[in-house]
Coordinates of N, CA, C and O and ligand atoms in Angstrom, one line a residue:
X1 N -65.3 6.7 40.6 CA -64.6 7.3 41.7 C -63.1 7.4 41.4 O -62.6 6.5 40.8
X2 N -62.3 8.5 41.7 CA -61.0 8.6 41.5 C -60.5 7.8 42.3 O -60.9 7.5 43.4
X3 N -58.8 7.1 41.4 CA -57.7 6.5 42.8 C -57.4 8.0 43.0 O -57.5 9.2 42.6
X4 N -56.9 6.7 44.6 CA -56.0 7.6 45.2 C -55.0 8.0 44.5 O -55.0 7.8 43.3
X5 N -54.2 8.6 45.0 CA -52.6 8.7 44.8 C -51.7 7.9 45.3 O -51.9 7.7 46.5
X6 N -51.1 7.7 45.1 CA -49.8 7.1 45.5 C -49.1 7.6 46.8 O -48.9 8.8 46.8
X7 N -48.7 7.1 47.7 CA -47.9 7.8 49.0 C -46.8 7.0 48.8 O -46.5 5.8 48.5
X8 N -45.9 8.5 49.0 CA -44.6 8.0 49.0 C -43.7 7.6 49.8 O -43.8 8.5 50.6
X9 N -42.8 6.8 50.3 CA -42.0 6.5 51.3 C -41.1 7.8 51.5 O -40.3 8.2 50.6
X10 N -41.1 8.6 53.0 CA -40.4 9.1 53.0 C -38.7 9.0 52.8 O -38.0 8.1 53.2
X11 N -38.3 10.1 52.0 CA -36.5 10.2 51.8 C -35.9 11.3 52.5 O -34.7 11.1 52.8
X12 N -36.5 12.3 52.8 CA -35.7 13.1 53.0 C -36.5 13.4 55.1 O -37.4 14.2 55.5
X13 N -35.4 12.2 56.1 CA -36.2 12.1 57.1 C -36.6 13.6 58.2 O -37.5 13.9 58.9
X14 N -35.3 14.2 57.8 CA -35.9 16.1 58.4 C -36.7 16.4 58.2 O -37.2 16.8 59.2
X15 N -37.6 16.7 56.6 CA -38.2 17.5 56.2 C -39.4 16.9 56.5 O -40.4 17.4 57.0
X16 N -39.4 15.3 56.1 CA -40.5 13.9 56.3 C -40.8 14.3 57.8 O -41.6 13.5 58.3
X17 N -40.4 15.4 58.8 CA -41.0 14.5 60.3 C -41.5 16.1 61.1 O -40.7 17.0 61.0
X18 N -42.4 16.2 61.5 CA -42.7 16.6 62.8 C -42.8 15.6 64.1 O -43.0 14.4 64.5
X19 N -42.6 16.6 64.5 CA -42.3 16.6 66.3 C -43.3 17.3 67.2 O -43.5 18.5 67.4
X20 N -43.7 16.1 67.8 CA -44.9 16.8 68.7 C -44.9 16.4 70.1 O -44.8 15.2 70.3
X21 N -44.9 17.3 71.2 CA -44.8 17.0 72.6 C -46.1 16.4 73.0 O -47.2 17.0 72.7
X22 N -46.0 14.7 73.8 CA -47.0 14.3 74.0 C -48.3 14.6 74.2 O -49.4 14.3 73.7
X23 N -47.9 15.8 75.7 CA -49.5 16.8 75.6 C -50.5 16.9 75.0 O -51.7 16.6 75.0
X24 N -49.4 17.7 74.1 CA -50.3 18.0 72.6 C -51.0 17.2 71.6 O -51.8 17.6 70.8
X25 N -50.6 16.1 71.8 CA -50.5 14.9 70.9 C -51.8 14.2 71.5 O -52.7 13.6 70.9
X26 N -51.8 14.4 73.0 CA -53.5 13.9 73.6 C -54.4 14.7 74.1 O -55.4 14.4 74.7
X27 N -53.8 16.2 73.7 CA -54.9 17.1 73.5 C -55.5 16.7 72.4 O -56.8 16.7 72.5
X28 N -55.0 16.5 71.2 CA -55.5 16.5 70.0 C -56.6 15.1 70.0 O -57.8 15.1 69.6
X29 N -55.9 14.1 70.6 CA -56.8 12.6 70.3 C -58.3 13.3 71.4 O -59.5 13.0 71.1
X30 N -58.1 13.9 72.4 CA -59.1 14.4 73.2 C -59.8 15.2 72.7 O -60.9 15.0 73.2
X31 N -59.8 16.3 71.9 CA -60.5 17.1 70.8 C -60.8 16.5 70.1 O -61.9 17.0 69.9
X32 N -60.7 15.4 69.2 CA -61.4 14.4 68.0 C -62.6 13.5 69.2 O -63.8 13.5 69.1
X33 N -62.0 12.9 70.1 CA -63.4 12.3 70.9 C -64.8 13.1 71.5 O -66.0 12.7 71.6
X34 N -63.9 14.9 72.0 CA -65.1 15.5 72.6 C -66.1 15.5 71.2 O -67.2 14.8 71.1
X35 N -65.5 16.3 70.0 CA -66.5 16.4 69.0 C -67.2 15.4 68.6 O -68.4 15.6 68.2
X36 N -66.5 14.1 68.6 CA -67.0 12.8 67.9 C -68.7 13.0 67.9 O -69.0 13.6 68.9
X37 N -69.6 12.6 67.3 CA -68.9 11.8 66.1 C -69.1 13.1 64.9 O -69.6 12.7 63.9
X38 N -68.9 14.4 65.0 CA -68.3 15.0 64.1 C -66.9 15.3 64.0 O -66.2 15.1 65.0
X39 N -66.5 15.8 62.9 CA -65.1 15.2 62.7 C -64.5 17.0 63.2 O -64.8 18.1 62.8
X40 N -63.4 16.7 64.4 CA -62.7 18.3 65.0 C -62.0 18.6 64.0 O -62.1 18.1 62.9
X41 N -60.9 20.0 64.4 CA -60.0 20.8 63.4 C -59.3 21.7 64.4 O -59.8 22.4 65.2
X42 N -58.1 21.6 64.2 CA -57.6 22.7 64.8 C -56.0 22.7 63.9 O -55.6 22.0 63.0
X43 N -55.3 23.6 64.5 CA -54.1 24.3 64.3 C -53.0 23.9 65.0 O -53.2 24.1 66.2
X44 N -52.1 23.5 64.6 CA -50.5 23.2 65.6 C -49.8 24.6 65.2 O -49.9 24.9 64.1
X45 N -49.4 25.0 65.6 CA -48.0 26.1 66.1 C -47.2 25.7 66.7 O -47.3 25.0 67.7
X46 N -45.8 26.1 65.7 CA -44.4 26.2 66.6 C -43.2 26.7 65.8 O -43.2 27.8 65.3
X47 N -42.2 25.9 65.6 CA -41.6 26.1 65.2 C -40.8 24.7 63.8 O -41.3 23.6 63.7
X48 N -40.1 24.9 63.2 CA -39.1 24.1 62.5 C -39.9 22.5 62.6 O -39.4 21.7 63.2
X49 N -40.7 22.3 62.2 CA -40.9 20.8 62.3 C -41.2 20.2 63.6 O -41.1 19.0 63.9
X50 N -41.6 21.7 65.0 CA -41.5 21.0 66.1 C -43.0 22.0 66.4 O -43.1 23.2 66.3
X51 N -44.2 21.0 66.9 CA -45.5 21.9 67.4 C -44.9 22.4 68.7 O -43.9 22.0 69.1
X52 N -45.7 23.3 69.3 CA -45.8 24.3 70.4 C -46.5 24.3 71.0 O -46.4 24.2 72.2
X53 N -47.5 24.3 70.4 CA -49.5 24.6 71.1 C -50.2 24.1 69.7 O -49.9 24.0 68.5
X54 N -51.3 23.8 70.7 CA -52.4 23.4 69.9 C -53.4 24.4 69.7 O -53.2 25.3 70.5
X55 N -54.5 24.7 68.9 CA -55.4 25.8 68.8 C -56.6 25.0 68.6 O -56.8 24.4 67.5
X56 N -57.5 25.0 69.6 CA -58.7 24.0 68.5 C -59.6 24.9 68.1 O -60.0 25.8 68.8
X57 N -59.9 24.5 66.9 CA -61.0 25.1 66.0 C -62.7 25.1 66.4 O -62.9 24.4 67.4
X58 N -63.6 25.6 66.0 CA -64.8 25.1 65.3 C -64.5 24.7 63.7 O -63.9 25.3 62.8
X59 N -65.5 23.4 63.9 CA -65.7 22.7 62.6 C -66.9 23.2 62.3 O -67.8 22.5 62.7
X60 N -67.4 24.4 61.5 CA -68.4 25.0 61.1 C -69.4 24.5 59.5 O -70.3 25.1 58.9
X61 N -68.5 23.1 59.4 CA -69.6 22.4 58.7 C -70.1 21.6 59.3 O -70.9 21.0 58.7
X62 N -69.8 21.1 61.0 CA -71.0 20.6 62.1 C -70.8 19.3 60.7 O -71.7 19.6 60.0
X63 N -70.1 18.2 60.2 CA -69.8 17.2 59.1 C -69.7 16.1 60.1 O -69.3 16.7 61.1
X64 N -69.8 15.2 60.2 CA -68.6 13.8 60.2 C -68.1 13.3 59.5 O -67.6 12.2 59.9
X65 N -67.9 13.9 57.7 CA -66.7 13.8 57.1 C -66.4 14.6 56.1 O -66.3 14.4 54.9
X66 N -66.3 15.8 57.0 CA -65.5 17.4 56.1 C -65.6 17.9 57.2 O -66.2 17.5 58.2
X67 N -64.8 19.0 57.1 CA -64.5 20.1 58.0 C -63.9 21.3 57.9 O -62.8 21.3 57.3
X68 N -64.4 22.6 58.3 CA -63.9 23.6 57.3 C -63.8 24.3 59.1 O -64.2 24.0 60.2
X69 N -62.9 25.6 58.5 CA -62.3 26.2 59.7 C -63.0 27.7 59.3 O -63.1 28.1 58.1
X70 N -63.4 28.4 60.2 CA -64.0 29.7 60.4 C -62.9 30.8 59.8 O -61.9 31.0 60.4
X71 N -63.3 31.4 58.5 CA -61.2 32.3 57.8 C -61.1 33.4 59.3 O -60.0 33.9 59.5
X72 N -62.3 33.6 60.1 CA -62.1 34.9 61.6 C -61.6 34.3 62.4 O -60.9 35.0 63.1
X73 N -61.7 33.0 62.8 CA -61.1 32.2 64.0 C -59.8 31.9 63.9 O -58.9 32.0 64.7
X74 N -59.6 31.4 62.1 CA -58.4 31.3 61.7 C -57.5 32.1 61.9 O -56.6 31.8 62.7
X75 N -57.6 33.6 61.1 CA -57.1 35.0 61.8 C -56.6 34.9 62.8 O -55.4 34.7 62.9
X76 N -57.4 35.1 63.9 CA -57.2 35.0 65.3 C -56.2 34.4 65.5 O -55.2 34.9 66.1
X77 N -56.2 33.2 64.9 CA -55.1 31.8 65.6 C -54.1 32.3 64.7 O -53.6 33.2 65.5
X78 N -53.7 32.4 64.1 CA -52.6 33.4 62.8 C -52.0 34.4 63.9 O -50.8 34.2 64.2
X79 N -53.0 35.7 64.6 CA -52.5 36.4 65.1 C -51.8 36.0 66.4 O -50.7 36.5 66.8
X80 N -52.4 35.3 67.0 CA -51.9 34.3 68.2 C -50.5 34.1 68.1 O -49.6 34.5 68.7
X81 N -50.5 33.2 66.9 CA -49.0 32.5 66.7 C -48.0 33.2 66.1 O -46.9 32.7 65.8
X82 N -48.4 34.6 65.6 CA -47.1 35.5 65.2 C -46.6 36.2 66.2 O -45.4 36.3 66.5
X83 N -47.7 37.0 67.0 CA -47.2 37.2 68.7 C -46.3 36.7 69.8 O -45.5 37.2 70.6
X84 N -46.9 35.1 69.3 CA -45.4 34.3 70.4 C -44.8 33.5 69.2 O -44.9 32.3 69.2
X85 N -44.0 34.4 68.0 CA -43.0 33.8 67.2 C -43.4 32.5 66.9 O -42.5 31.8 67.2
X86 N -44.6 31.7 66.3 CA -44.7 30.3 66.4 C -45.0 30.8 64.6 O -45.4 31.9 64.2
X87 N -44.8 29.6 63.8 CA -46.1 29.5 62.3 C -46.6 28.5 62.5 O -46.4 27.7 63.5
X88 N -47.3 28.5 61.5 CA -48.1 26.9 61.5 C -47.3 26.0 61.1 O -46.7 26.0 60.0
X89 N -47.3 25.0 61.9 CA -46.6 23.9 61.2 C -47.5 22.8 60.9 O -47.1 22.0 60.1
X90 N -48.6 22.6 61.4 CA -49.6 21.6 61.2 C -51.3 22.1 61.0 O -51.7 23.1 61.5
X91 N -51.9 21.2 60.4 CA -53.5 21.3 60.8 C -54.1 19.8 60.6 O -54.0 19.1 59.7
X92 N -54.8 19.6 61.9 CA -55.2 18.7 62.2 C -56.7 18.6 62.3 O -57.4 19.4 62.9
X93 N -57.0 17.6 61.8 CA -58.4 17.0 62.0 C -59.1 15.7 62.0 O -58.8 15.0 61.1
X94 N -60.1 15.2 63.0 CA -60.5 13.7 62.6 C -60.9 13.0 61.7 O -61.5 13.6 60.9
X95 N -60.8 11.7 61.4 CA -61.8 10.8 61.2 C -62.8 10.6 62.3 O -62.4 10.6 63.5
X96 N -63.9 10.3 62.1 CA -64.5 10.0 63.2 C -64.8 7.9 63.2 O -65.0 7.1 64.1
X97 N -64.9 7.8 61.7 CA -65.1 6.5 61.2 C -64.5 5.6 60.0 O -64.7 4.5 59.7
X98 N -63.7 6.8 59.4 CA -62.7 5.7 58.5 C -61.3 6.0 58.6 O -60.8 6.9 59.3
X99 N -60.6 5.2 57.8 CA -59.1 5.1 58.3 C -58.2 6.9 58.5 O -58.5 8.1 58.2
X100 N -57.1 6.3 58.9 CA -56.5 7.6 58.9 C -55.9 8.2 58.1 O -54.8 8.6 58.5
X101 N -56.3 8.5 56.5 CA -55.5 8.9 55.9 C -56.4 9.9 54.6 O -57.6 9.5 54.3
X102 N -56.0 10.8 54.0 CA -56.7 12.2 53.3 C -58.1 11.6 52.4 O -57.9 10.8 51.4
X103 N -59.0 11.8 52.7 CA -60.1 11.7 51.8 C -59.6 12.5 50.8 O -58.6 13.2 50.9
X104 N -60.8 12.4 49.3 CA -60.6 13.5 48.4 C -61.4 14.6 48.8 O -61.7 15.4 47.9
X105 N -61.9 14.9 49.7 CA -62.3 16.5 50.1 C -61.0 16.8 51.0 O -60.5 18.0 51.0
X106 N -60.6 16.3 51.5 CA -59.0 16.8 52.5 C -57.9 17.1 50.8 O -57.5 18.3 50.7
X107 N -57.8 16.3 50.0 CA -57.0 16.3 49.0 C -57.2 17.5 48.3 O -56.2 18.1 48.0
X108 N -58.4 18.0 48.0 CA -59.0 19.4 47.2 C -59.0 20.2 47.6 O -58.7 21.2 46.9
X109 N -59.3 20.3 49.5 CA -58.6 21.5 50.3 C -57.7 21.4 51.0 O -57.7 21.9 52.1
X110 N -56.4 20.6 50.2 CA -55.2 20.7 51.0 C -54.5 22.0 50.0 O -54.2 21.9 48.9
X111 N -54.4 23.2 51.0 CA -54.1 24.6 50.5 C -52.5 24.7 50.9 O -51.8 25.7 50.6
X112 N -51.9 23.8 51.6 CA -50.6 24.2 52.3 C -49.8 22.8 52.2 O -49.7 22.0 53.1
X113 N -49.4 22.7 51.0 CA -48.7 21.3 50.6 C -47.0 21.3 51.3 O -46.1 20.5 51.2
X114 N -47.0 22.8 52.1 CA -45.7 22.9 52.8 C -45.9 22.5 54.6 O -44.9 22.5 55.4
X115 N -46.8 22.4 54.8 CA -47.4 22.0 56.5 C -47.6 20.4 56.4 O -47.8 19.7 55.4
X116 N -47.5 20.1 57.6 CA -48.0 18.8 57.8 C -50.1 18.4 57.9 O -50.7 19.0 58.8
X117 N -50.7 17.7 57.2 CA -52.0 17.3 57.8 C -51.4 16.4 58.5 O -50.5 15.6 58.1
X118 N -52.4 16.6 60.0 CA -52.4 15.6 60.8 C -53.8 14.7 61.0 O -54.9 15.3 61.4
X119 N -53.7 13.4 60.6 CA -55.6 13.1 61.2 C -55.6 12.2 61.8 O -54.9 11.2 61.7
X120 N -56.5 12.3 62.8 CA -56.5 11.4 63.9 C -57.6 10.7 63.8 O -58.5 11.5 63.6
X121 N -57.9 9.5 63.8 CA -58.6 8.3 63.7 C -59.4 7.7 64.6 O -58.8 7.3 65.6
X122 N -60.1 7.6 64.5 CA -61.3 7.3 65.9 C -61.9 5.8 65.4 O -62.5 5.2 66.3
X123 N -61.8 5.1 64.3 CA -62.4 4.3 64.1 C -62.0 3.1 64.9 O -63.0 2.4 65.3
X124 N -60.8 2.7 65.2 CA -60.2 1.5 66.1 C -60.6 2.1 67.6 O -60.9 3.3 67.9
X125 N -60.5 1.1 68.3 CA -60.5 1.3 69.9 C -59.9 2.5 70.0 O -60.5 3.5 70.4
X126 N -58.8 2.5 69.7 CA -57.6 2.9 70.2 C -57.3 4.3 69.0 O -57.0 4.0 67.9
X127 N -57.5 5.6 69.3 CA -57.3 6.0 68.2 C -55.5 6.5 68.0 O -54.5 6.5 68.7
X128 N -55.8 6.8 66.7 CA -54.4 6.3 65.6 C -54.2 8.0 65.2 O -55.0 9.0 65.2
X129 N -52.8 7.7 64.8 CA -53.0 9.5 64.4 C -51.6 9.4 63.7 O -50.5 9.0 64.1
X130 N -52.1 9.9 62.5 CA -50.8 10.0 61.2 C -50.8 11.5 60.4 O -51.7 12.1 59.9
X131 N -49.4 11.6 60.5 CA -49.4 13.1 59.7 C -48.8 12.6 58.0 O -48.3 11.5 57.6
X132 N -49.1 14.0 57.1 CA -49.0 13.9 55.6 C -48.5 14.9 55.6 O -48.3 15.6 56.6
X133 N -47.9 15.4 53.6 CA -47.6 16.4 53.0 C -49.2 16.2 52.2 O -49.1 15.2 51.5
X134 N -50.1 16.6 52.1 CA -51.0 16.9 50.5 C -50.2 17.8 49.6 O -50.3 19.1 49.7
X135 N -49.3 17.0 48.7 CA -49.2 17.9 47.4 C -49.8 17.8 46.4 O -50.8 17.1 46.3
X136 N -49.4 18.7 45.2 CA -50.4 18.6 43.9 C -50.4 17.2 43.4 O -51.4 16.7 43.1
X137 N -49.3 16.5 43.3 CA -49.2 15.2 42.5 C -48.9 13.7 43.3 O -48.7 12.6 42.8
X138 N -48.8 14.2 44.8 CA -49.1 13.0 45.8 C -49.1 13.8 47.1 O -48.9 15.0 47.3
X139 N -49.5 12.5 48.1 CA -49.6 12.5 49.3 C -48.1 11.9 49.8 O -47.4 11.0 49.2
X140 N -47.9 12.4 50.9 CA -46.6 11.9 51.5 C -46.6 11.8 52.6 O -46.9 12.8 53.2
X141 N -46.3 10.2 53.4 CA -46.7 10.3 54.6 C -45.4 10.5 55.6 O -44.4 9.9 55.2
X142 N -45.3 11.4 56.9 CA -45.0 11.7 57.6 C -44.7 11.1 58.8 O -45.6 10.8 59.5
X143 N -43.3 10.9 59.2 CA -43.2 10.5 60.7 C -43.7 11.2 61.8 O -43.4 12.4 61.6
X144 N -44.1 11.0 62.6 CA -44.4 11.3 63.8 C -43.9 10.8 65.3 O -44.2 9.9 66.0
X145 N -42.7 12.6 65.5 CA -42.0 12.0 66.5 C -42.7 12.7 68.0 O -42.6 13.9 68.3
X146 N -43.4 11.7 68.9 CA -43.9 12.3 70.0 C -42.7 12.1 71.3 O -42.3 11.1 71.9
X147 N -42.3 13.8 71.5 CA -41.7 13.7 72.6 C -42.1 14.2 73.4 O -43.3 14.6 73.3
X148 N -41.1 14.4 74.9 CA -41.8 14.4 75.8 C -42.1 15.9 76.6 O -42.9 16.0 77.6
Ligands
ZN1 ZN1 -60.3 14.1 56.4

């Protein structure tokens, strides 16, 4: 089995942080429980390090631990968020049963090492939810500032 990678302590705390309005933040823990126990997927939109809307996906590998996004639904949500001026700033998806942080199938299809992954964790009571950079030669973990 491969190591992980190494995560690094954020340095640079601007670029290190999204910003997400609570809502959104328990839309998303609410979309990881409806699907449970396969693991959800969706899209954040907004702007500058700050989400907007949430988009939820189909997880069309129907997995509890992978999850792939439909490239037509995707579109769609692309077309959505150029319409009302938003990009993507995030893509989020669960755990349904291990911790919260990139498997190596998240690691091999992390395509956008300039967005945040967000994954939300279902395994504790209480679920947990941590954002990353997946780049080529590490993972970098991400603050998470939920306002209001
Ligand atoms: Zn994952």
């Amino acid at each position: 089995m491969k190591r992980l990678r190494r995560v690094h302590p954020s340095s640079e705390s601007e670029r290190n942080m999204i910003k997400i309005p609570k809502s959104i933040y328990q839309q998303m823990v609410e979309h990881a429980k409806k699907e449970s126990p396969l693991e959800c997927c969706g899209i954040l939109g907004g702007r500058d390090h700050a989400a907007k809307k949430a988009f939820e996906l189909e997880n069309v590998d129907q997995s509890s631990v992978r999850y792939a996004m439909a490239p037509q639904e995707q579109l769609k949500v692309f077309e959505d968020m150029e319409r009302d001026a938003m990009e993507m700033v995030a893509i989020y998806h669960s755990h349904t049963h291990t911790i919260p942080f990139p498997s190596e199938i998240d690691v091999k299809l992390a395509f956008y090492p300039e967005i945040s992954s967000i994954i939300i964790s279902l395994k504790e009571k209480d679920a947990v939810v941590k954002a990353f950079r997946i780049g080529r030669e590490a993972i970098y973990l991400e603050e998470i500032e939920v306002i209001p």
